[in-house]
Every structure is written in structure tokens, then in C-alpha cells.
Amino acid sequence: MAAFSLTPNEINRSFVTVDRLAISDPGELRAAGLAHIDATDEGVRYAAVYALALTATSASQTALRDVMVSDARWERLLAATALAGLGDRDAVPVIIGFLGDDASFPHWEPPTTYWRFARRQLLSLTDRDFALSAATDSASAAATIPAWTQWWAANGATFQPHAREVRLP
């Protein structure tokens, strides 16, 4: 975690290192993320949240629930996606709420907007669409929020995710 660098020359290497660990040793990566989730250093905190989102299990659920109420939107969205994949019913409405958000994840290449990420997650986690797959911008994605909200009100209590993994770029 401490080696994760947000500098332009190092960020790609940092992401690759974390991504590889998520595949080769998810338990070790999860433990490192949990150990550093309260870091004050921006790069370390970034790595910890990213690592926990990639390796989410019930062991990291409490930490991810704390992150889901973070002031940082990217942290909330990653945590909510990971938690939704675990079947956490409080997470899906958080993802739905990002459908109209044009901001982009910091440090991601290519840039990924929150609404596009939220769209991909909802379509992966559920068997619903509500015209979301046809959305071409945040306004058209936001127009589907009432349908998603209505569906969630009727089906949230029995929600089971179709896919568990966080689908990151």
C-alpha cells in the first residue's frame, strides 16, 4: 500500500501491481487494504479502498460500509459496488444515485465517469435495464433513476446479485 503512487509516472505501475495481487493473492491484498484503510496519505488510502473493492468478502464488509459514507464520491461508489456484489442491500441505492453524475474517477485511464461506472455495475449486478443500456450521457442515465428506484422499492428486500465482482477498467 505504501508503495502505491499517484504520480503520473508511477500510477499505471501502481494499479497493475494491485490488480495482479488481487488475482494472485487476494487475501494478502485484502489484509493490506484493511490495515491501511484509515491512512491519511492520499495514495495509501486510494490503494486501500481500491484493494478492498477488488477483494471484497464478508471479512472486509464492515470497513467497506464505513467507506460507503465517505466524503469522497469515488470511494462511496467503489465501496457500494463491492458491497452490492456481496448482496448488501444498502449499497444498490447508492449506486443508483450516481447515474446522473458526470464526474470522473480520479487517476483512472481511460477516464471513467461515475454514471458510466454505475450503469455498468447495475446492469451486471441485476437482471434489469430500464433503458439504462441505451443511455448515452448522464442526463439519459439519470432519467432511468425513477424506474430503478421503483424497482428497488419493490424488490430490494429479496435482492441477490447476478455478479459478485467489481468491474473496474
Coordinates of C-alpha atoms in Angstrom, one line a residue:
M1 CA 0.0 0.0 0.0
A2 CA 2.7 2.4 0.9
A3 CA 4.4 2.0 -2.5
F4 CA 1.2 3.0 -4.4
S5 CA 1.9 6.2 -6.1
L6 CA -0.5 8.7 -7.6
T7 CA 2.3 10.5 -9.6
P8 CA 1.8 10.4 -13.3
N9 CA 5.0 8.4 -13.9
E10 CA 4.1 5.7 -11.4
I11 CA 0.3 5.4 -11.3
N12 CA -0.1 2.8 -14.0
R13 CA 2.5 0.6 -12.4
S14 CA 0.8 1.1 -9.1
F15 CA -2.6 0.0 -10.5
V16 CA -1.0 -3.0 -12.3
T17 CA 0.7 -4.1 -9.1
V18 CA -2.6 -4.0 -7.1
D19 CA -4.6 -5.7 -9.9
R20 CA -2.0 -8.5 -10.1
L21 CA -2.2 -9.0 -6.3
A22 CA -6.0 -9.1 -6.5
I23 CA -5.6 -12.2 -8.8
S24 CA -2.6 -13.9 -7.2
D25 CA -3.1 -13.2 -3.5
P26 CA -6.5 -11.6 -2.8
G27 CA -6.3 -12.5 0.9
E28 CA -3.0 -10.7 1.3
L29 CA -4.2 -7.7 -0.6
R30 CA -7.4 -7.5 1.4
A31 CA -5.4 -7.7 4.7
A32 CA -3.2 -4.9 3.5
G33 CA -6.2 -2.8 2.5
L34 CA -7.8 -3.3 5.9
A35 CA -4.6 -2.4 7.6
H36 CA -4.3 0.9 5.7
I37 CA -8.0 1.9 5.3
D38 CA -7.6 4.8 7.8
A39 CA -4.4 6.1 6.2
T40 CA -4.1 9.9 5.9
D41 CA -1.7 9.7 2.9
E42 CA -3.8 10.1 -0.2
G43 CA -2.0 7.4 -2.2
V44 CA -2.1 4.8 0.6
R45 CA -5.8 5.5 1.2
Y46 CA -6.5 5.2 -2.5
A47 CA -4.7 1.9 -2.7
A48 CA -6.5 0.6 0.4
V49 CA -10.0 1.4 -0.9
Y50 CA -9.2 0.1 -4.4
A51 CA -7.8 -3.1 -2.9
L52 CA -10.8 -3.7 -0.7
A53 CA -13.2 -3.1 -3.6
L54 CA -11.3 -5.7 -5.7
T55 CA -11.2 -8.3 -3.0
A56 CA -14.4 -7.8 -1.1
T57 CA -15.6 -10.5 1.2
S58 CA -17.6 -10.6 4.4
A59 CA -14.2 -10.0 6.2
S60 CA -14.0 -6.5 4.6
Q61 CA -17.7 -5.7 4.8
T62 CA -17.6 -3.5 7.9
A63 CA -14.7 -1.4 6.5
L64 CA -16.5 -1.1 3.1
R65 CA -19.7 0.0 4.9
D66 CA -17.7 2.8 6.6
V67 CA -16.2 3.8 3.2
M68 CA -19.6 3.9 1.6
V69 CA -20.4 7.0 3.7
S70 CA -17.1 8.8 2.8
D71 CA -17.0 12.3 1.7
A72 CA -15.1 11.2 -1.4
R73 CA -17.6 10.1 -4.1
W74 CA -15.3 7.7 -5.8
E75 CA -14.8 5.9 -2.5
R76 CA -18.6 5.7 -1.9
L77 CA -19.2 4.3 -5.4
L78 CA -16.4 1.7 -5.2
A79 CA -17.5 0.6 -1.8
A80 CA -21.1 0.4 -2.7
T81 CA -20.3 -1.7 -5.8
A82 CA -18.2 -4.1 -3.8
L83 CA -20.9 -4.4 -1.1
A84 CA -23.7 -4.8 -3.7
G85 CA -21.7 -7.7 -5.1
L86 CA -21.8 -9.3 -1.6
G87 CA -25.6 -8.8 -1.5
D88 CA -25.6 -5.8 0.8
R89 CA -29.0 -4.2 0.3
D90 CA -27.9 -0.7 1.4
A91 CA -25.5 -0.5 -1.4
V92 CA -27.7 -0.6 -4.5
P93 CA -29.5 2.7 -3.9
V94 CA -26.1 4.4 -3.5
I95 CA -25.1 3.1 -7.0
I96 CA -28.5 4.2 -8.4
G97 CA -27.8 7.7 -7.1
F98 CA -24.7 8.0 -9.2
L99 CA -26.5 7.5 -12.5
G100 CA -26.6 11.3 -13.2
D101 CA -23.1 12.1 -12.0
D102 CA -20.7 13.3 -14.8
A103 CA -17.6 13.5 -12.6
S104 CA -14.8 11.0 -13.3
F105 CA -12.9 8.7 -11.1
P106 CA -9.6 10.3 -10.1
H107 CA -6.5 8.8 -11.7
W108 CA -8.2 6.3 -14.0
E109 CA -7.1 5.8 -17.5
P110 CA -9.1 5.9 -19.6
P111 CA -11.2 8.4 -17.7
T112 CA -14.4 6.8 -16.4
T113 CA -17.4 8.8 -15.3
Y114 CA -19.4 7.8 -12.3
W115 CA -22.6 7.5 -14.2
R116 CA -21.0 5.1 -16.8
F117 CA -19.4 3.0 -14.0
A118 CA -22.7 2.9 -12.1
R119 CA -24.5 1.9 -15.3
R120 CA -22.1 -1.0 -15.9
Q121 CA -22.5 -2.2 -12.3
L122 CA -26.3 -2.1 -12.2
L123 CA -26.5 -3.9 -15.5
S124 CA -24.0 -6.5 -14.2
L125 CA -25.5 -6.9 -10.7
T126 CA -29.1 -7.1 -11.7
D127 CA -31.3 -8.6 -14.5
R128 CA -32.9 -5.2 -15.2
D129 CA -32.2 -2.5 -17.7
F130 CA -35.0 0.2 -17.6
A131 CA -33.4 1.7 -20.8
L132 CA -30.1 2.2 -19.0
S133 CA -28.1 0.3 -21.6
A134 CA -29.2 2.8 -24.2
A135 CA -28.1 5.8 -22.1
T136 CA -25.5 8.0 -23.9
D137 CA -24.9 10.7 -21.3
S138 CA -25.6 11.4 -17.7
A139 CA -28.9 13.0 -18.4
S140 CA -30.3 9.9 -20.1
A141 CA -28.9 7.7 -17.4
A142 CA -30.4 10.0 -14.7
A143 CA -33.8 9.7 -16.5
T144 CA -33.8 6.0 -15.5
I145 CA -33.4 6.7 -11.8
P146 CA -37.2 6.7 -11.1
A147 CA -37.6 3.3 -12.7
W148 CA -34.6 1.9 -10.8
T149 CA -35.9 3.4 -7.5
Q150 CA -39.3 2.0 -8.1
W151 CA -37.9 -1.4 -8.9
W152 CA -35.7 -1.3 -5.8
A153 CA -38.6 -0.3 -3.5
A154 CA -40.5 -3.4 -4.8
N155 CA -37.5 -5.8 -4.9
G156 CA -34.8 -4.6 -2.7
A157 CA -35.7 -6.9 0.2
T158 CA -35.0 -10.0 -1.9
F159 CA -32.1 -8.7 -3.9
Q160 CA -29.4 -11.2 -4.9
P161 CA -26.6 -10.0 -7.2
H162 CA -26.1 -11.7 -10.5
A163 CA -22.4 -10.9 -10.4
R164 CA -20.1 -10.5 -7.4
E165 CA -17.1 -8.8 -8.9
V166 CA -16.4 -5.1 -9.1
R167 CA -15.9 -4.5 -12.8
L168 CA -13.1 -1.9 -12.9
P169 CA -11.5 -0.5 -16.0

